[in-house]
């Protein structure tokens, strides 16, 4: 009996307009910067038209990427609400894939923009095993004080009674053909602007470290400290951090070089310490593990893995012969692929959009 489990940051699956770009240029779409917009009302009308025109192409690409993942259980990040999830599932997935996801789960979390983690599940696996949700729990209310994780390096604005998770850690007890699987779905703190002489990744690292330690604490509280190795669980989501990357040098004219580099410190060290969880992506070649292209100009470009399916040691061992798949056909044209990894991207791919997402879906076939 096998199960296909996937995770995907679908990016801003929203049913509302975001007008904050009128006052915050960092949130303003680049096309609107070309025009002299006289007032906020005019900006709102233009933003509504731009969003509607752009969204259908983007969501068709998102649905194509999900169709290629062909997962029985799909963990999504950046879902606005259940209405957005249902509209996307019916209007795009069901119509394009031909077999939708009847079971949908979303609990409102802590994100200031209202984007949450969610889960879509089929009623049965492809070989006819029933997929059941036995229980679901949100851990959005956990504070730094609750887990003793408040430290000065979190920053001056973070207090002991603040909530640890910037979105949530959604815990689901499942039964697949009668066999148990516990799923943890997360979306860690993004790499914001730098502070105190540190870049965006370093300055936000303590928050992600606390989130990763909190997830581990939740798992250990559930199964018992030191008793998690033989349990059947997976941690899925956008971790917004990495332990290695492919630095990119060169240019379009003279060619690019992709250089593997290890990171000295990562928030994900909390998972790999003492073998608590296994990243099966390490079964792929070192230059073929990336799920996102990051670029802030020619001096800061790299490919890295932000999207993960972490497996418990026993689940990883049971599936030692399985290698995760990465769906990259929905990447924007600007993404630089290492030699030999190029794929035929979905139709109408321009320099930056439409795109399925900046993130790639990751899918893992698991024997339970």
Coordinates of C-alpha atoms in Angstrom, one line a residue:
X1 CA 0.0 0.0 0.0
X2 CA 1.4 3.4 -1.0
X3 CA 0.5 7.0 -0.5
X4 CA 1.6 10.1 -2.5
X5 CA 2.2 13.0 -0.1
X6 CA 3.0 16.5 -1.4
X7 CA 3.7 20.0 -0.2
X8 CA 3.4 23.2 -2.2
X9 CA 3.6 26.9 -1.3
X10 CA 1.0 28.0 -3.8
X11 CA 1.6 31.7 -3.1
X12 CA -1.2 34.1 -2.3
X13 CA -4.3 31.9 -3.0
X14 CA -6.5 34.8 -2.1
X15 CA -10.2 35.9 -2.6
X16 CA -9.5 39.5 -1.7
X17 CA -7.5 42.4 -3.1
X18 CA -4.4 43.8 -1.4
X19 CA -4.3 47.6 -1.6
X20 CA -1.4 48.1 0.8
X21 CA 0.9 48.8 -2.2
X22 CA -0.6 52.3 -2.5
X23 CA 1.3 53.4 0.7
X24 CA 4.1 50.7 0.7
X25 CA 5.9 50.6 -2.6
X26 CA 7.6 47.3 -1.6
X27 CA 4.1 45.7 -1.8
X28 CA 3.2 47.5 -5.1
X29 CA 3.2 45.5 -8.4
X30 CA 5.9 46.7 -10.8
X31 CA 3.5 47.4 -13.6
X32 CA 1.6 50.0 -11.5
X33 CA 4.9 51.9 -10.9
X34 CA 4.9 52.7 -14.6
X35 CA 1.8 54.9 -14.3
X36 CA 1.1 58.2 -12.6
X37 CA -1.7 57.2 -10.2
X38 CA -3.4 60.3 -8.8
X39 CA -5.2 58.9 -5.7
X40 CA -6.0 55.8 -3.7
X41 CA -9.3 55.2 -5.4
X42 CA -7.7 55.1 -8.8
X43 CA -5.0 52.8 -7.4
X44 CA -7.6 50.4 -6.1
X45 CA -9.4 50.2 -9.5
X46 CA -6.1 49.5 -11.3
X47 CA -5.0 46.9 -8.7
X48 CA -8.4 45.1 -9.0
X49 CA -8.1 45.0 -12.8
X50 CA -4.4 43.9 -12.7
X51 CA -5.1 41.1 -10.1
X52 CA -8.1 39.7 -12.0
X53 CA -6.2 39.7 -15.3
X54 CA -3.2 38.0 -13.7
X55 CA -4.9 35.5 -11.4
X56 CA -6.5 33.1 -14.0
X57 CA -3.2 32.4 -15.7
X58 CA -1.3 31.9 -12.5
X59 CA -4.0 29.5 -11.0
X60 CA -4.0 27.5 -14.2
X61 CA -0.3 27.0 -13.8
X62 CA -0.7 26.2 -10.1
X63 CA -3.3 23.5 -11.0
X64 CA -1.0 22.0 -13.7
X65 CA 1.8 21.7 -11.1
X66 CA -0.5 20.0 -8.6
X67 CA -1.8 17.7 -11.4
X68 CA 1.8 16.7 -12.2
X69 CA 2.4 16.0 -8.5
X70 CA -0.6 13.7 -8.5
X71 CA -0.7 13.5 -4.7
X72 CA -3.3 11.7 -2.6
X73 CA -2.6 14.3 0.2
X74 CA -1.6 17.8 -0.6
X75 CA -0.3 20.3 2.0
X76 CA -0.6 23.9 0.9
X77 CA 0.9 27.1 2.2
X78 CA -0.5 30.6 1.7
X79 CA -4.2 29.9 1.4
X80 CA -6.5 32.8 2.2
X81 CA -9.5 30.9 3.6
X82 CA -11.7 27.9 3.0
X83 CA -13.7 29.9 0.4
X84 CA -10.5 30.4 -1.6
X85 CA -9.6 26.8 -1.3
X86 CA -13.0 25.5 -2.4
X87 CA -13.1 27.9 -5.3
X88 CA -9.7 26.9 -6.5
X89 CA -10.3 23.2 -6.0
X90 CA -13.6 23.2 -7.9
X91 CA -12.8 25.8 -10.6
X92 CA -9.3 24.7 -11.4
X93 CA -8.2 21.3 -9.9
X94 CA -11.5 19.5 -10.4
X95 CA -11.9 20.8 -14.0
X96 CA -8.3 20.4 -15.1
X97 CA -7.3 17.3 -13.2
X98 CA -10.6 15.5 -13.5
X99 CA -10.5 14.2 -10.0
X100 CA -10.7 16.7 -7.2
X101 CA -9.9 16.7 -3.5
X102 CA -13.1 16.1 -1.6
X103 CA -11.6 16.5 1.9
X104 CA -10.4 20.0 2.7
X105 CA -8.9 21.3 6.0
X106 CA -7.9 24.8 7.1
X107 CA -7.8 26.5 10.5
X108 CA -7.1 30.2 10.7
X109 CA -3.6 30.9 12.0
X110 CA -1.5 33.9 13.0
X111 CA -0.4 35.4 9.7
X112 CA -1.0 39.2 9.6
X113 CA -2.0 38.9 5.9
X114 CA -4.4 36.0 6.7
X115 CA -2.6 33.4 4.6
X116 CA -2.8 29.9 6.2
X117 CA -1.7 26.4 5.9
X118 CA -4.2 23.9 4.6
X119 CA -4.6 20.3 3.5
X120 CA -6.4 18.7 0.6
X121 CA -7.0 14.9 0.6
X122 CA -8.6 12.5 -1.7
X123 CA -11.1 10.0 -0.3
X124 CA -9.0 7.1 -1.4
X125 CA -5.4 6.5 -2.5
X126 CA -4.9 5.4 -6.1
X127 CA -4.9 1.7 -5.0
X128 CA -8.2 2.1 -3.2
X129 CA -7.1 2.6 0.4
X130 CA -9.4 4.9 2.4
X131 CA -7.9 8.2 3.6
X132 CA -9.5 9.3 6.9
X133 CA -8.8 12.3 9.1
X134 CA -9.2 11.1 12.7
X135 CA -8.3 14.3 14.5
X136 CA -7.0 17.8 13.7
X137 CA -5.3 20.3 16.0
X138 CA -4.0 23.8 15.6
X139 CA -1.0 24.9 17.6
X140 CA -1.2 28.6 16.6
X141 CA -1.8 29.6 20.2
X142 CA 1.5 28.3 21.6
X143 CA 3.7 31.1 23.1
X144 CA 7.4 31.4 23.7
X145 CA 6.7 31.2 27.4
X146 CA 4.8 27.9 27.0
X147 CA 7.8 26.2 25.6
X148 CA 10.6 28.2 27.3
X149 CA 11.9 29.5 23.9
X150 CA 12.0 33.2 24.5
X151 CA 15.6 34.5 24.0
X152 CA 17.0 38.0 23.5
X153 CA 18.2 37.3 20.0
X154 CA 14.6 37.1 18.8
X155 CA 14.6 40.8 18.7
X156 CA 13.4 43.7 20.9
X157 CA 9.8 43.6 19.6
X158 CA 9.1 39.9 20.6
X159 CA 7.7 39.3 24.1
X160 CA 7.5 36.0 26.0
X161 CA 3.7 35.8 25.6
X162 CA 3.9 36.3 21.8
X163 CA 2.9 33.3 19.7
X164 CA 5.7 31.2 18.3
X165 CA 4.3 30.3 15.0
X166 CA 3.9 33.1 12.4
X167 CA 1.2 31.0 10.8
X168 CA 0.6 27.6 12.5
X169 CA 1.7 24.1 13.1
X170 CA -1.3 22.1 12.0
X171 CA -1.4 18.6 13.4
X172 CA -3.5 15.9 11.7
X173 CA -4.0 12.3 12.8
X174 CA -4.7 10.2 9.7
X175 CA -5.5 6.7 8.8
X176 CA -4.6 5.4 5.4
X177 CA -6.2 2.0 4.8
X178 CA -6.4 1.7 8.6
X179 CA -2.7 2.5 9.1
X180 CA -1.8 5.6 11.2
X181 CA 0.1 8.6 9.9
X182 CA 0.6 11.9 11.8
X183 CA 1.1 14.9 9.7
X184 CA 2.5 18.3 10.8
X185 CA 2.0 21.2 8.3
X186 CA 3.9 24.4 8.8
X187 CA 5.0 27.6 7.1
X188 CA 7.9 29.2 9.0
X189 CA 8.8 32.9 9.3
X190 CA 9.9 34.4 6.0
X191 CA 13.3 36.0 5.4
X192 CA 12.5 39.7 6.0
X193 CA 14.7 42.8 5.7
X194 CA 18.0 42.7 7.6
X195 CA 18.7 44.5 10.8
X196 CA 21.7 45.2 13.1
X197 CA 24.1 44.6 10.3
X198 CA 22.7 41.2 9.5
X199 CA 21.0 40.1 6.2
X200 CA 17.4 39.1 6.0
X201 CA 18.1 35.4 6.6
X202 CA 20.3 35.9 9.6
X203 CA 18.2 38.5 11.2
X204 CA 15.1 36.3 11.1
X205 CA 16.9 33.1 11.9
X206 CA 16.1 33.1 15.7
X207 CA 12.4 33.2 15.0
X208 CA 12.6 30.2 12.6
X209 CA 14.8 28.4 15.1
X210 CA 12.1 28.8 17.7
X211 CA 9.5 27.5 15.3
X212 CA 11.5 24.4 14.4
X213 CA 12.2 23.7 18.1
X214 CA 8.5 24.2 18.8
X215 CA 7.5 21.7 16.1
X216 CA 10.0 19.2 17.6
X217 CA 8.6 19.8 21.1
X218 CA 5.1 19.2 19.8
X219 CA 6.1 15.9 18.2
X220 CA 8.0 14.8 21.4
X221 CA 5.1 15.8 23.7
X222 CA 2.8 13.7 21.5
X223 CA 4.9 10.5 21.3
X224 CA 7.3 10.9 24.2
X225 CA 10.8 12.3 24.5
X226 CA 13.2 9.9 23.0
X227 CA 10.4 7.7 21.7
X228 CA 9.7 9.4 18.3
X229 CA 12.1 7.4 16.1
X230 CA 9.8 4.4 15.5
X231 CA 6.7 6.5 15.0
X232 CA 5.0 7.3 11.7
X233 CA 5.0 11.0 11.1
X234 CA 5.9 13.6 8.5
X235 CA 6.6 17.3 8.8
X236 CA 5.6 19.2 5.6
X237 CA 5.8 22.8 4.5
X238 CA 7.8 25.9 3.5
X239 CA 10.5 26.2 6.1
X240 CA 12.0 29.4 4.6
X241 CA 15.4 28.1 5.5
X242 CA 18.0 25.7 4.1
X243 CA 21.2 23.9 5.1
X244 CA 22.8 24.1 1.7
X245 CA 22.5 26.1 -1.5
X246 CA 23.7 26.3 -5.1
X247 CA 25.4 29.7 -5.4
X248 CA 25.2 31.1 -9.0
X249 CA 28.0 32.9 -10.7
X250 CA 28.4 34.2 -14.2
X251 CA 26.0 35.8 -16.7
X252 CA 23.7 35.1 -19.6
X253 CA 26.3 35.8 -22.2
X254 CA 29.2 33.9 -20.7
X255 CA 27.3 31.1 -19.0
X256 CA 26.5 30.3 -15.4
X257 CA 28.3 28.3 -12.7
X258 CA 26.4 26.5 -9.9
X259 CA 28.5 26.0 -6.8
X260 CA 27.3 23.9 -3.8
X261 CA 27.8 25.5 -0.4
X262 CA 26.9 24.3 3.1
X263 CA 25.5 26.7 5.6
X264 CA 27.2 26.8 9.0
X265 CA 23.8 27.4 10.8
X266 CA 20.2 26.7 9.9
X267 CA 16.9 26.7 11.7
X268 CA 16.5 23.2 10.3
X269 CA 19.4 21.9 12.5
X270 CA 16.7 21.3 15.1
X271 CA 15.3 18.5 12.9
X272 CA 18.6 16.9 11.9
X273 CA 20.2 17.0 15.3
X274 CA 20.6 13.5 16.7
X275 CA 18.6 12.1 13.8
X276 CA 15.2 13.3 14.9
X277 CA 13.9 13.5 11.4
X278 CA 15.2 12.7 7.9
X279 CA 15.2 14.9 4.8
X280 CA 14.8 12.4 2.0
X281 CA 15.8 15.1 -0.6
X282 CA 19.4 14.2 0.3
X283 CA 18.9 11.1 -1.8
X284 CA 19.0 13.3 -4.9
X285 CA 22.3 14.7 -6.3
X286 CA 23.6 17.8 -4.5
X287 CA 22.8 20.1 -7.4
X288 CA 19.3 18.7 -7.9
X289 CA 17.6 19.3 -4.5
X290 CA 16.5 22.9 -5.0
X291 CA 12.8 24.1 -4.9
X292 CA 13.3 27.9 -5.2
X293 CA 15.4 30.3 -7.2
X294 CA 16.4 33.4 -5.1
X295 CA 17.7 36.5 -6.7
X296 CA 18.4 40.0 -5.5
X297 CA 20.6 41.0 -8.4
X298 CA 23.8 39.5 -9.9
X299 CA 25.5 39.6 -6.5
X300 CA 22.9 37.5 -4.7
X301 CA 21.6 34.6 -6.6
X302 CA 21.2 31.0 -5.5
X303 CA 19.0 27.9 -5.7
X304 CA 18.0 26.3 -2.4
X305 CA 15.5 23.9 -0.9
X306 CA 12.8 25.8 1.1
X307 CA 10.1 23.1 0.7
X308 CA 10.3 19.9 2.7
X309 CA 8.8 16.6 3.6
X310 CA 10.6 15.5 6.7
X311 CA 10.1 11.9 7.7
X312 CA 10.4 10.1 11.0
X313 CA 13.4 7.7 11.0
X314 CA 11.3 4.6 10.8
X315 CA 9.2 6.0 8.0
X316 CA 12.4 7.1 6.1
X317 CA 13.9 3.6 6.6
X318 CA 10.8 1.9 5.4
X319 CA 10.9 4.1 2.2
X320 CA 14.7 4.1 1.7
X321 CA 14.2 3.1 -2.0
X322 CA 11.9 6.1 -2.7
X323 CA 13.3 9.5 -3.8
X324 CA 11.2 12.7 -3.6
X325 CA 10.0 14.2 -6.9
X326 CA 10.3 18.0 -7.6
X327 CA 7.8 19.6 -10.0
X328 CA 9.7 22.4 -11.7
X329 CA 7.6 23.0 -14.9
X330 CA 5.7 25.9 -13.2
X331 CA 8.8 27.9 -12.6
X332 CA 9.0 31.4 -14.1
X333 CA 11.3 31.8 -17.1
X334 CA 13.8 33.9 -15.1
X335 CA 14.7 30.8 -13.0
X336 CA 18.2 29.5 -13.8
X337 CA 18.4 25.7 -14.2
X338 CA 21.7 23.8 -13.7
X339 CA 22.8 22.0 -16.9
X340 CA 20.8 18.9 -17.6
X341 CA 17.8 19.9 -15.4
X342 CA 15.9 22.0 -17.9
X343 CA 12.2 21.1 -18.3
X344 CA 9.5 22.1 -20.7
X345 CA 7.8 24.8 -18.8
X346 CA 4.0 25.3 -18.9
X347 CA 2.6 27.4 -21.8
X348 CA 2.8 31.2 -21.8
X349 CA 5.7 31.4 -19.4
X350 CA 7.2 34.9 -19.6
X351 CA 10.2 36.4 -17.8
X352 CA 8.5 36.3 -14.5
X353 CA 4.8 35.4 -14.9
X354 CA 2.5 33.7 -15.2
X355 CA 3.9 31.0 -13.0
X356 CA 2.6 28.3 -10.7
X357 CA 4.7 29.7 -7.9
X358 CA 8.2 30.6 -7.1
X359 CA 8.2 27.4 -5.1
X360 CA 8.2 23.9 -6.6
X361 CA 5.8 21.2 -5.3
X362 CA 7.6 18.3 -3.6
X363 CA 6.0 14.9 -3.7
X364 CA 7.0 11.7 -2.0
X365 CA 5.6 8.2 -2.5
X366 CA 5.4 6.4 0.9
X367 CA 4.8 2.8 1.8
X368 CA 2.9 2.7 5.1

